[in-house]
Coordinates of N, CA and C in Angstrom, one line a residue:
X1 N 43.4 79.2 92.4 CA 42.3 78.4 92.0 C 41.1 79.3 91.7
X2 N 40.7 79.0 90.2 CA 39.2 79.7 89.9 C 38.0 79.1 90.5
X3 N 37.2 79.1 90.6 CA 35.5 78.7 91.0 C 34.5 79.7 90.5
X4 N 33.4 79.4 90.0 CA 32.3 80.0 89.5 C 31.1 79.9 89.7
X5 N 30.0 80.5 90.5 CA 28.6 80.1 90.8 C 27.6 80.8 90.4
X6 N 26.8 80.5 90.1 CA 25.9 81.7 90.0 C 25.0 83.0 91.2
X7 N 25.1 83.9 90.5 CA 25.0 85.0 92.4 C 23.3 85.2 91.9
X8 N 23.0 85.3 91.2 CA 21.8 85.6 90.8 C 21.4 85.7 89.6
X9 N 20.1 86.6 89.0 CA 19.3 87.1 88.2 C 18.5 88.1 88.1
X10 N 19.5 89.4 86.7 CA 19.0 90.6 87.0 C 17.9 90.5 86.9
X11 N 16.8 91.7 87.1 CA 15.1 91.9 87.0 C 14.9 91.7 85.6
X12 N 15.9 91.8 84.3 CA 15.7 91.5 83.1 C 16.0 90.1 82.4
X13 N 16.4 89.4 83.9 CA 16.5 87.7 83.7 C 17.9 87.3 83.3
X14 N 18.9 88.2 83.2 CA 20.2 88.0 82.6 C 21.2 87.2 83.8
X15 N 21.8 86.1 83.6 CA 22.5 85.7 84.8 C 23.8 86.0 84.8
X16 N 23.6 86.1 86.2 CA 25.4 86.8 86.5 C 25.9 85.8 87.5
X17 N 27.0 85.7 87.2 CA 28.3 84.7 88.0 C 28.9 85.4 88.8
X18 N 29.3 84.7 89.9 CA 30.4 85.1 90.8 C 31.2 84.0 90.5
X19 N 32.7 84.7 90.7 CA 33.8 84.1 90.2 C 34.8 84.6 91.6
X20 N 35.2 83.4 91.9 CA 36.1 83.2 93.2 C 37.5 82.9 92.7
X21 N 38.3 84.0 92.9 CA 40.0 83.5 92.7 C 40.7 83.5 93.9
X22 N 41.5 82.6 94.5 CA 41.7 81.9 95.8 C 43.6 81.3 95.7
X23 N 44.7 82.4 96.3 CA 45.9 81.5 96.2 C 46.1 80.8 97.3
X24 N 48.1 80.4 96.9 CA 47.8 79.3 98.3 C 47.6 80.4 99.2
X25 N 48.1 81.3 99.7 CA 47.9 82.2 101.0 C 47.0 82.2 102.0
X26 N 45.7 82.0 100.4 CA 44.3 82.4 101.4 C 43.6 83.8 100.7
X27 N 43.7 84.2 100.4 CA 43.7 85.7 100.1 C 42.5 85.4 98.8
X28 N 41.8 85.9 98.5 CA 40.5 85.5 98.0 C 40.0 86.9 97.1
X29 N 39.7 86.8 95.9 CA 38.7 88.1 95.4 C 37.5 87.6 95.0
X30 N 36.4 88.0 94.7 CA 35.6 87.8 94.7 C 34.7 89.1 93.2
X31 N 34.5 88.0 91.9 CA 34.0 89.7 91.1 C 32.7 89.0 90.6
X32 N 32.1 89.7 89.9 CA 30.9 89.5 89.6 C 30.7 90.1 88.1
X33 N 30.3 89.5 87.1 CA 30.1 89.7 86.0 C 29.1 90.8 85.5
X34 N 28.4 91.4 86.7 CA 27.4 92.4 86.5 C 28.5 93.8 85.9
X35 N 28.5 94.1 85.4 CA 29.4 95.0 84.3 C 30.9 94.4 85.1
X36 N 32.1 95.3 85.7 CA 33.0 94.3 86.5 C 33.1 94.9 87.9
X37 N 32.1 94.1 88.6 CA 32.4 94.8 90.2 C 33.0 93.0 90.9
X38 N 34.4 94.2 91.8 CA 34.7 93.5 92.8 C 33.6 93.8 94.2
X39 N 33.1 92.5 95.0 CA 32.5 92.0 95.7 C 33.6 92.3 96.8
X40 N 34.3 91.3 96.9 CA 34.9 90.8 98.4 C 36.6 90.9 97.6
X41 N 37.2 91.1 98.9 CA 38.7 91.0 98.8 C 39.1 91.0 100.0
X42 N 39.5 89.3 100.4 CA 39.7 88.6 101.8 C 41.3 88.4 101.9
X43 N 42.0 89.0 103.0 CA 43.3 88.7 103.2 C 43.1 87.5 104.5
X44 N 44.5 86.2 104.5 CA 44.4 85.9 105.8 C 45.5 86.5 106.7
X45 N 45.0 86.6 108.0 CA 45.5 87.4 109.1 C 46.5 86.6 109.3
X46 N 47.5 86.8 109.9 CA 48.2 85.6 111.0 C 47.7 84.9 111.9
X47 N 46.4 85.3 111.9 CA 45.5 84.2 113.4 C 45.4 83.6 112.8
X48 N 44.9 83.5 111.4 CA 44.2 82.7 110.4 C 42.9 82.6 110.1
X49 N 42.0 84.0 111.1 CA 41.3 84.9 110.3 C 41.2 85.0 109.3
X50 N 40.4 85.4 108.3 CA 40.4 86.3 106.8 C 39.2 87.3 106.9
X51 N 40.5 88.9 107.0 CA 39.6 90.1 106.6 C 39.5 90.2 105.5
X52 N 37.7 90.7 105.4 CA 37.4 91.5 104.2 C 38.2 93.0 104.0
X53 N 38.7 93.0 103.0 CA 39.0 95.1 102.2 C 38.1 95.7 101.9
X54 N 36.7 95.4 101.3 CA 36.6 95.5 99.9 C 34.8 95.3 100.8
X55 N 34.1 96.7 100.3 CA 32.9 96.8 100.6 C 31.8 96.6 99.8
X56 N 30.9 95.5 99.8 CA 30.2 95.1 98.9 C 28.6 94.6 99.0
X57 N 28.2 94.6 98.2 CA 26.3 94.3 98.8 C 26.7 92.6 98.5
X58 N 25.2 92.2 99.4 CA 25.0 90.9 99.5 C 24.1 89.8 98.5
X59 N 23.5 90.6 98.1 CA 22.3 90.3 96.8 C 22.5 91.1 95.4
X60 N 21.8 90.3 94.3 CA 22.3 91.3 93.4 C 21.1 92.2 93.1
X61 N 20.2 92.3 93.8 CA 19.0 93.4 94.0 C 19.6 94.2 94.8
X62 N 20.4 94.1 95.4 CA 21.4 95.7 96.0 C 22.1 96.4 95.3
X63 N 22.5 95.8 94.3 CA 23.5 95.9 93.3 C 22.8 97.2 92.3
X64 N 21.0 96.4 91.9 CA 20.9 97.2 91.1 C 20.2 98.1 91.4
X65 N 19.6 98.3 92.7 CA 19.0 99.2 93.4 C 19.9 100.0 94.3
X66 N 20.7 100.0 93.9 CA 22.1 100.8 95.4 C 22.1 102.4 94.3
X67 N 22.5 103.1 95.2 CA 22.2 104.4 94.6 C 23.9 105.0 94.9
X68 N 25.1 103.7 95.1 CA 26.5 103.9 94.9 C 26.8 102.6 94.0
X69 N 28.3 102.9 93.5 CA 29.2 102.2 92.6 C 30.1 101.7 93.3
X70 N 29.5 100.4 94.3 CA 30.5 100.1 95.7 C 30.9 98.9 94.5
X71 N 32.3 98.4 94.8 CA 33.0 97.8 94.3 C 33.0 97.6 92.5
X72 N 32.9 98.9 91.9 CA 32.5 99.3 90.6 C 34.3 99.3 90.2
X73 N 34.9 98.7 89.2 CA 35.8 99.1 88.4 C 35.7 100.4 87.5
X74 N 36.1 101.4 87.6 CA 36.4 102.5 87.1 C 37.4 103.1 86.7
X75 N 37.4 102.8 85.0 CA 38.4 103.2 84.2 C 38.8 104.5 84.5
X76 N 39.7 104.7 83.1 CA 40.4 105.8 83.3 C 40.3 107.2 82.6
X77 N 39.0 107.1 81.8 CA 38.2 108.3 81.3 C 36.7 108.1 82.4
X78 N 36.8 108.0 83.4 CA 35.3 108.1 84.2 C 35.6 109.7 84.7
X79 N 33.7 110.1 84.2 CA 33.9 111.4 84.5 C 34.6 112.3 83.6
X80 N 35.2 111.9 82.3 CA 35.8 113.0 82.0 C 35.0 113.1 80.4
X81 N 34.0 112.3 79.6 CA 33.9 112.6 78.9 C 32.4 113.4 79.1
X82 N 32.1 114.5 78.2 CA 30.9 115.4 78.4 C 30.2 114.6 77.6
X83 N 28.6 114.6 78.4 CA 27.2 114.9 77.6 C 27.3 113.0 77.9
X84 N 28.5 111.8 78.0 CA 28.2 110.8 77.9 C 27.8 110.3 78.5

């Protein structure tokens, strides 16, 4: 199951969605359209718990004030092209 909300608005007013994908299991991701960062990535336990994997800020003023690339998708030329 998809679902879509809105998480916020950058300082430049641009809106970004969070997008919830959810199977039967339980198991949950969680991404955000601010370039492509995964947020949350929730397994259910056998208690029927759900742990998070997946380390992520809570606002999207963390996001763009964070001085890491926590849940940042990173291709497969990152770091390798000079001067870019």
């Amino acid at each position: 199951m998809l679902t879509a909300e809105e998480f916020g608005k950058t300082s430049g007013g641009e809106r970004v969605a969070l997008l919830r994908l959810t199977n039967a299991r339980g198991t949950t991701a969680e991404l955000l359209s601010y370039g492509c960062v995964l947020r949350a990535l929730s397994l259910r336990l056998p208690s029927g718990a759900a742990q998070n994997l997946c380390a992520g800020y809570g606002t999207l003023e963390e996001y763009e004030r964070g001085r890491s690339y926590m849940g940042a998708v990173i291709g497969r030329t990152a770091g390798r092209i000079a001067g870019a």
